[in-house]
Amino acid sequence: MSFVSILFYAYPTHSYAGEQCPNASELAPVSSADKPELLHALKTIIPSLYPGKEYSEWEVEEALMLAESKTPYVQMAESLCGKPIAQHSWVVKLRFPKLLPSASLSEGVIFVAKHQEKGWIAWYKYK
């Protein structure tokens, strides 16, 4: 059983958001000018990823375009779905106030990219 787990982590094919890694050729280029559009799209994305009344209130603590970021999230995105996907993605760090004072329970992280036809999609969710 642990052998299968090692293979999964070494060769991930699905993100924790339950979606397959997006196809890089189907993603639109992103720039810092996309941030207002991304923040607006989160109003739909967040409730679908985080159902439940404890997640009904949320705040964006940080939204960074991975192509311009120096955070460890770049390596994480690259290891999950590859560098081309990471270069087309944003990392969004969330806070759920209803789950405070617990720092770990009240945090969320998602990777989001802009699909050419579907618009903004979340391809990874951590908690």
PDB file of C-alpha atoms in Angstrom:
ATOM      1  CA  MET A   1       0.000   0.000   0.000  1.00  0.00           C
ATOM      2  CA  SER A   2       2.774   2.465   0.813  1.00  0.00           C
ATOM      3  CA  PHE A   3       4.357   1.692  -2.591  1.00  0.00           C
ATOM      4  CA  VAL A   4       1.223   3.010  -4.309  1.00  0.00           C
ATOM      5  CA  SER A   5       1.331   6.152  -2.167  1.00  0.00           C
ATOM      6  CA  ILE A   6       4.916   6.798  -3.181  1.00  0.00           C
ATOM      7  CA  LEU A   7       4.002   6.476  -6.848  1.00  0.00           C
ATOM      8  CA  PHE A   8       1.084   8.878  -6.407  1.00  0.00           C
ATOM      9  CA  TYR A   9       3.256  11.558  -4.856  1.00  0.00           C
ATOM     10  CA  ALA A  10       6.056  11.043  -7.336  1.00  0.00           C
ATOM     11  CA  TYR A  11       3.741  11.209 -10.360  1.00  0.00           C
ATOM     12  CA  PRO A  12       0.662  13.220  -9.470  1.00  0.00           C
ATOM     13  CA  THR A  13      -2.096  13.199 -12.057  1.00  0.00           C
ATOM     14  CA  HIS A  14      -4.836  14.872 -10.049  1.00  0.00           C
ATOM     15  CA  SER A  15      -4.926  17.890  -7.829  1.00  0.00           C
ATOM     16  CA  TYR A  16      -6.587  18.008  -4.455  1.00  0.00           C
ATOM     17  CA  ALA A  17      -9.394  20.093  -5.946  1.00  0.00           C
ATOM     18  CA  GLY A  18     -10.532  16.858  -7.578  1.00  0.00           C
ATOM     19  CA  GLU A  19      -9.694  18.017 -11.067  1.00  0.00           C
ATOM     20  CA  GLN A  20      -7.077  16.723 -13.442  1.00  0.00           C
ATOM     21  CA  CYS A  21      -4.169  19.049 -14.100  1.00  0.00           C
ATOM     22  CA  PRO A  22      -5.259  21.508 -16.759  1.00  0.00           C
ATOM     23  CA  ASN A  23      -3.832  21.296 -20.259  1.00  0.00           C
ATOM     24  CA  ALA A  24      -1.299  24.125 -20.639  1.00  0.00           C
ATOM     25  CA  SER A  25      -2.310  24.714 -24.264  1.00  0.00           C
ATOM     26  CA  GLU A  26      -5.871  25.496 -23.097  1.00  0.00           C
ATOM     27  CA  LEU A  27      -4.799  28.138 -20.562  1.00  0.00           C
ATOM     28  CA  ALA A  28      -4.745  31.844 -21.278  1.00  0.00           C
ATOM     29  CA  PRO A  29      -1.643  33.866 -20.452  1.00  0.00           C
ATOM     30  CA  VAL A  30      -1.980  35.775 -17.175  1.00  0.00           C
ATOM     31  CA  SER A  31      -0.607  39.087 -16.049  1.00  0.00           C
ATOM     32  CA  SER A  32      -0.882  41.286 -12.984  1.00  0.00           C
ATOM     33  CA  ALA A  33      -3.642  43.193 -14.811  1.00  0.00           C
ATOM     34  CA  ASP A  34      -5.853  40.099 -14.373  1.00  0.00           C
ATOM     35  CA  LYS A  35      -6.009  40.422 -10.594  1.00  0.00           C
ATOM     36  CA  PRO A  36      -9.338  42.322 -10.388  1.00  0.00           C
ATOM     37  CA  GLU A  37     -10.970  39.770 -12.696  1.00  0.00           C
ATOM     38  CA  LEU A  38      -9.542  36.895 -10.645  1.00  0.00           C
ATOM     39  CA  LEU A  39     -10.773  38.402  -7.366  1.00  0.00           C
ATOM     40  CA  HIS A  40     -14.259  38.741  -8.864  1.00  0.00           C
ATOM     41  CA  ALA A  41     -14.210  35.117 -10.090  1.00  0.00           C
ATOM     42  CA  LEU A  42     -13.343  33.917  -6.569  1.00  0.00           C
ATOM     43  CA  LYS A  43     -16.895  34.837  -5.514  1.00  0.00           C
ATOM     44  CA  THR A  44     -18.034  31.793  -7.492  1.00  0.00           C
ATOM     45  CA  ILE A  45     -14.983  29.563  -7.101  1.00  0.00           C
ATOM     46  CA  ILE A  46     -14.637  29.695  -3.293  1.00  0.00           C
ATOM     47  CA  PRO A  47     -18.198  28.569  -2.422  1.00  0.00           C
ATOM     48  CA  SER A  48     -17.926  25.642  -4.826  1.00  0.00           C
ATOM     49  CA  LEU A  49     -14.597  24.493  -3.333  1.00  0.00           C
ATOM     50  CA  TYR A  50     -15.466  25.175   0.292  1.00  0.00           C
ATOM     51  CA  PRO A  51     -19.111  24.294   0.969  1.00  0.00           C
ATOM     52  CA  GLY A  52     -20.518  24.659   4.464  1.00  0.00           C
ATOM     53  CA  LYS A  53     -21.507  27.496   6.730  1.00  0.00           C
ATOM     54  CA  GLU A  54     -18.077  27.621   8.420  1.00  0.00           C
ATOM     55  CA  TYR A  55     -16.661  28.675   5.027  1.00  0.00           C
ATOM     56  CA  SER A  56     -19.437  31.128   4.137  1.00  0.00           C
ATOM     57  CA  GLU A  57     -17.237  34.055   5.162  1.00  0.00           C
ATOM     58  CA  TRP A  58     -13.804  34.283   3.589  1.00  0.00           C
ATOM     59  CA  GLU A  59     -11.072  36.787   2.889  1.00  0.00           C
ATOM     60  CA  VAL A  60      -8.279  36.797   0.351  1.00  0.00           C
ATOM     61  CA  GLU A  61      -5.083  37.292   2.315  1.00  0.00           C
ATOM     62  CA  GLU A  62      -2.865  37.207  -0.745  1.00  0.00           C
ATOM     63  CA  ALA A  63      -3.181  36.551  -4.479  1.00  0.00           C
ATOM     64  CA  LEU A  64       0.111  36.118  -6.340  1.00  0.00           C
ATOM     65  CA  MET A  65       0.850  35.294  -9.944  1.00  0.00           C
ATOM     66  CA  LEU A  66       3.205  32.317  -9.718  1.00  0.00           C
ATOM     67  CA  ALA A  67       5.261  33.422 -12.736  1.00  0.00           C
ATOM     68  CA  GLU A  68       6.359  36.492 -10.746  1.00  0.00           C
ATOM     69  CA  SER A  69       6.469  34.898  -7.309  1.00  0.00           C
ATOM     70  CA  LYS A  70       9.471  33.674  -5.331  1.00  0.00           C
ATOM     71  CA  THR A  71       7.391  31.690  -2.824  1.00  0.00           C
ATOM     72  CA  PRO A  72       7.604  27.919  -2.230  1.00  0.00           C
ATOM     73  CA  TYR A  73       4.201  27.689  -3.912  1.00  0.00           C
ATOM     74  CA  VAL A  74       5.992  27.907  -7.276  1.00  0.00           C
ATOM     75  CA  GLN A  75       7.830  24.638  -6.662  1.00  0.00           C
ATOM     76  CA  MET A  76       4.668  23.074  -5.266  1.00  0.00           C
ATOM     77  CA  ALA A  77       2.657  23.989  -8.380  1.00  0.00           C
ATOM     78  CA  GLU A  78       5.454  22.796 -10.655  1.00  0.00           C
ATOM     79  CA  SER A  79       5.696  19.448  -8.868  1.00  0.00           C
ATOM     80  CA  LEU A  80       1.922  18.946  -8.997  1.00  0.00           C
ATOM     81  CA  CYS A  81       1.227  19.848 -12.632  1.00  0.00           C
ATOM     82  CA  GLY A  82       4.463  21.015 -14.263  1.00  0.00           C
ATOM     83  CA  LYS A  83       6.158  24.316 -14.972  1.00  0.00           C
ATOM     84  CA  PRO A  84       3.925  25.380 -17.917  1.00  0.00           C
ATOM     85  CA  ILE A  85       0.828  25.121 -15.698  1.00  0.00           C
ATOM     86  CA  ALA A  86       2.523  26.962 -12.844  1.00  0.00           C
ATOM     87  CA  GLN A  87       3.536  29.786 -15.198  1.00  0.00           C
ATOM     88  CA  HIS A  88      -0.156  30.297 -16.103  1.00  0.00           C
ATOM     89  CA  SER A  89      -1.417  30.186 -12.507  1.00  0.00           C
ATOM     90  CA  TRP A  90      -2.050  32.251  -9.416  1.00  0.00           C
ATOM     91  CA  VAL A  91      -1.839  31.148  -5.800  1.00  0.00           C
ATOM     92  CA  VAL A  92      -4.609  32.490  -3.570  1.00  0.00           C
ATOM     93  CA  LYS A  93      -4.221  32.326   0.200  1.00  0.00           C
ATOM     94  CA  LEU A  94      -7.537  32.447   2.052  1.00  0.00           C
ATOM     95  CA  ARG A  95      -8.714  33.065   5.598  1.00  0.00           C
ATOM     96  CA  PHE A  96     -12.023  31.749   6.951  1.00  0.00           C
ATOM     97  CA  PRO A  97     -12.876  33.972   9.959  1.00  0.00           C
ATOM     98  CA  LYS A  98     -15.527  31.611  11.358  1.00  0.00           C
ATOM     99  CA  LEU A  99     -12.784  29.047  12.004  1.00  0.00           C
ATOM    100  CA  LEU A 100     -10.582  31.400  14.002  1.00  0.00           C
ATOM    101  CA  PRO A 101      -8.747  31.383  16.377  1.00  0.00           C
ATOM    102  CA  SER A 102      -7.304  28.195  14.848  1.00  0.00           C
ATOM    103  CA  ALA A 103      -4.664  29.297  12.360  1.00  0.00           C
ATOM    104  CA  SER A 104      -4.520  25.945  10.566  1.00  0.00           C
ATOM    105  CA  LEU A 105      -8.280  25.425  10.320  1.00  0.00           C
ATOM    106  CA  SER A 106      -8.929  28.960   9.142  1.00  0.00           C
ATOM    107  CA  GLU A 107      -6.424  28.860   6.255  1.00  0.00           C
ATOM    108  CA  GLY A 108      -6.955  27.770   2.682  1.00  0.00           C
ATOM    109  CA  VAL A 109      -4.766  27.789  -0.421  1.00  0.00           C
ATOM    110  CA  ILE A 110      -5.851  27.336  -4.013  1.00  0.00           C
ATOM    111  CA  PHE A 111      -4.099  27.437  -7.380  1.00  0.00           C
ATOM    112  CA  VAL A 112      -6.153  29.107 -10.091  1.00  0.00           C
ATOM    113  CA  ALA A 113      -5.595  29.466 -13.825  1.00  0.00           C
ATOM    114  CA  LYS A 114      -7.582  31.083 -16.616  1.00  0.00           C
ATOM    115  CA  HIS A 115      -8.905  28.548 -19.098  1.00  0.00           C
ATOM    116  CA  GLN A 116      -9.419  29.954 -22.604  1.00  0.00           C
ATOM    117  CA  GLU A 117     -13.026  28.704 -22.779  1.00  0.00           C
ATOM    118  CA  LYS A 118     -14.128  28.045 -19.171  1.00  0.00           C
ATOM    119  CA  GLY A 119     -12.703  31.176 -17.550  1.00  0.00           C
ATOM    120  CA  TRP A 120     -11.043  30.967 -14.141  1.00  0.00           C
ATOM    121  CA  ILE A 121     -10.626  27.442 -12.805  1.00  0.00           C
ATOM    122  CA  ALA A 122      -9.206  26.140  -9.543  1.00  0.00           C
ATOM    123  CA  TRP A 123      -6.920  23.206 -10.174  1.00  0.00           C
ATOM    124  CA  TYR A 124      -5.603  22.708  -6.633  1.00  0.00           C
ATOM    125  CA  LYS A 125      -7.053  23.148  -3.173  1.00  0.00           C
ATOM    126  CA  TYR A 126      -5.237  22.693   0.105  1.00  0.00           C
ATOM    127  CA  LYS A 127      -7.711  22.381   2.966  1.00  0.00           C
TER     128      LYS A 127
END
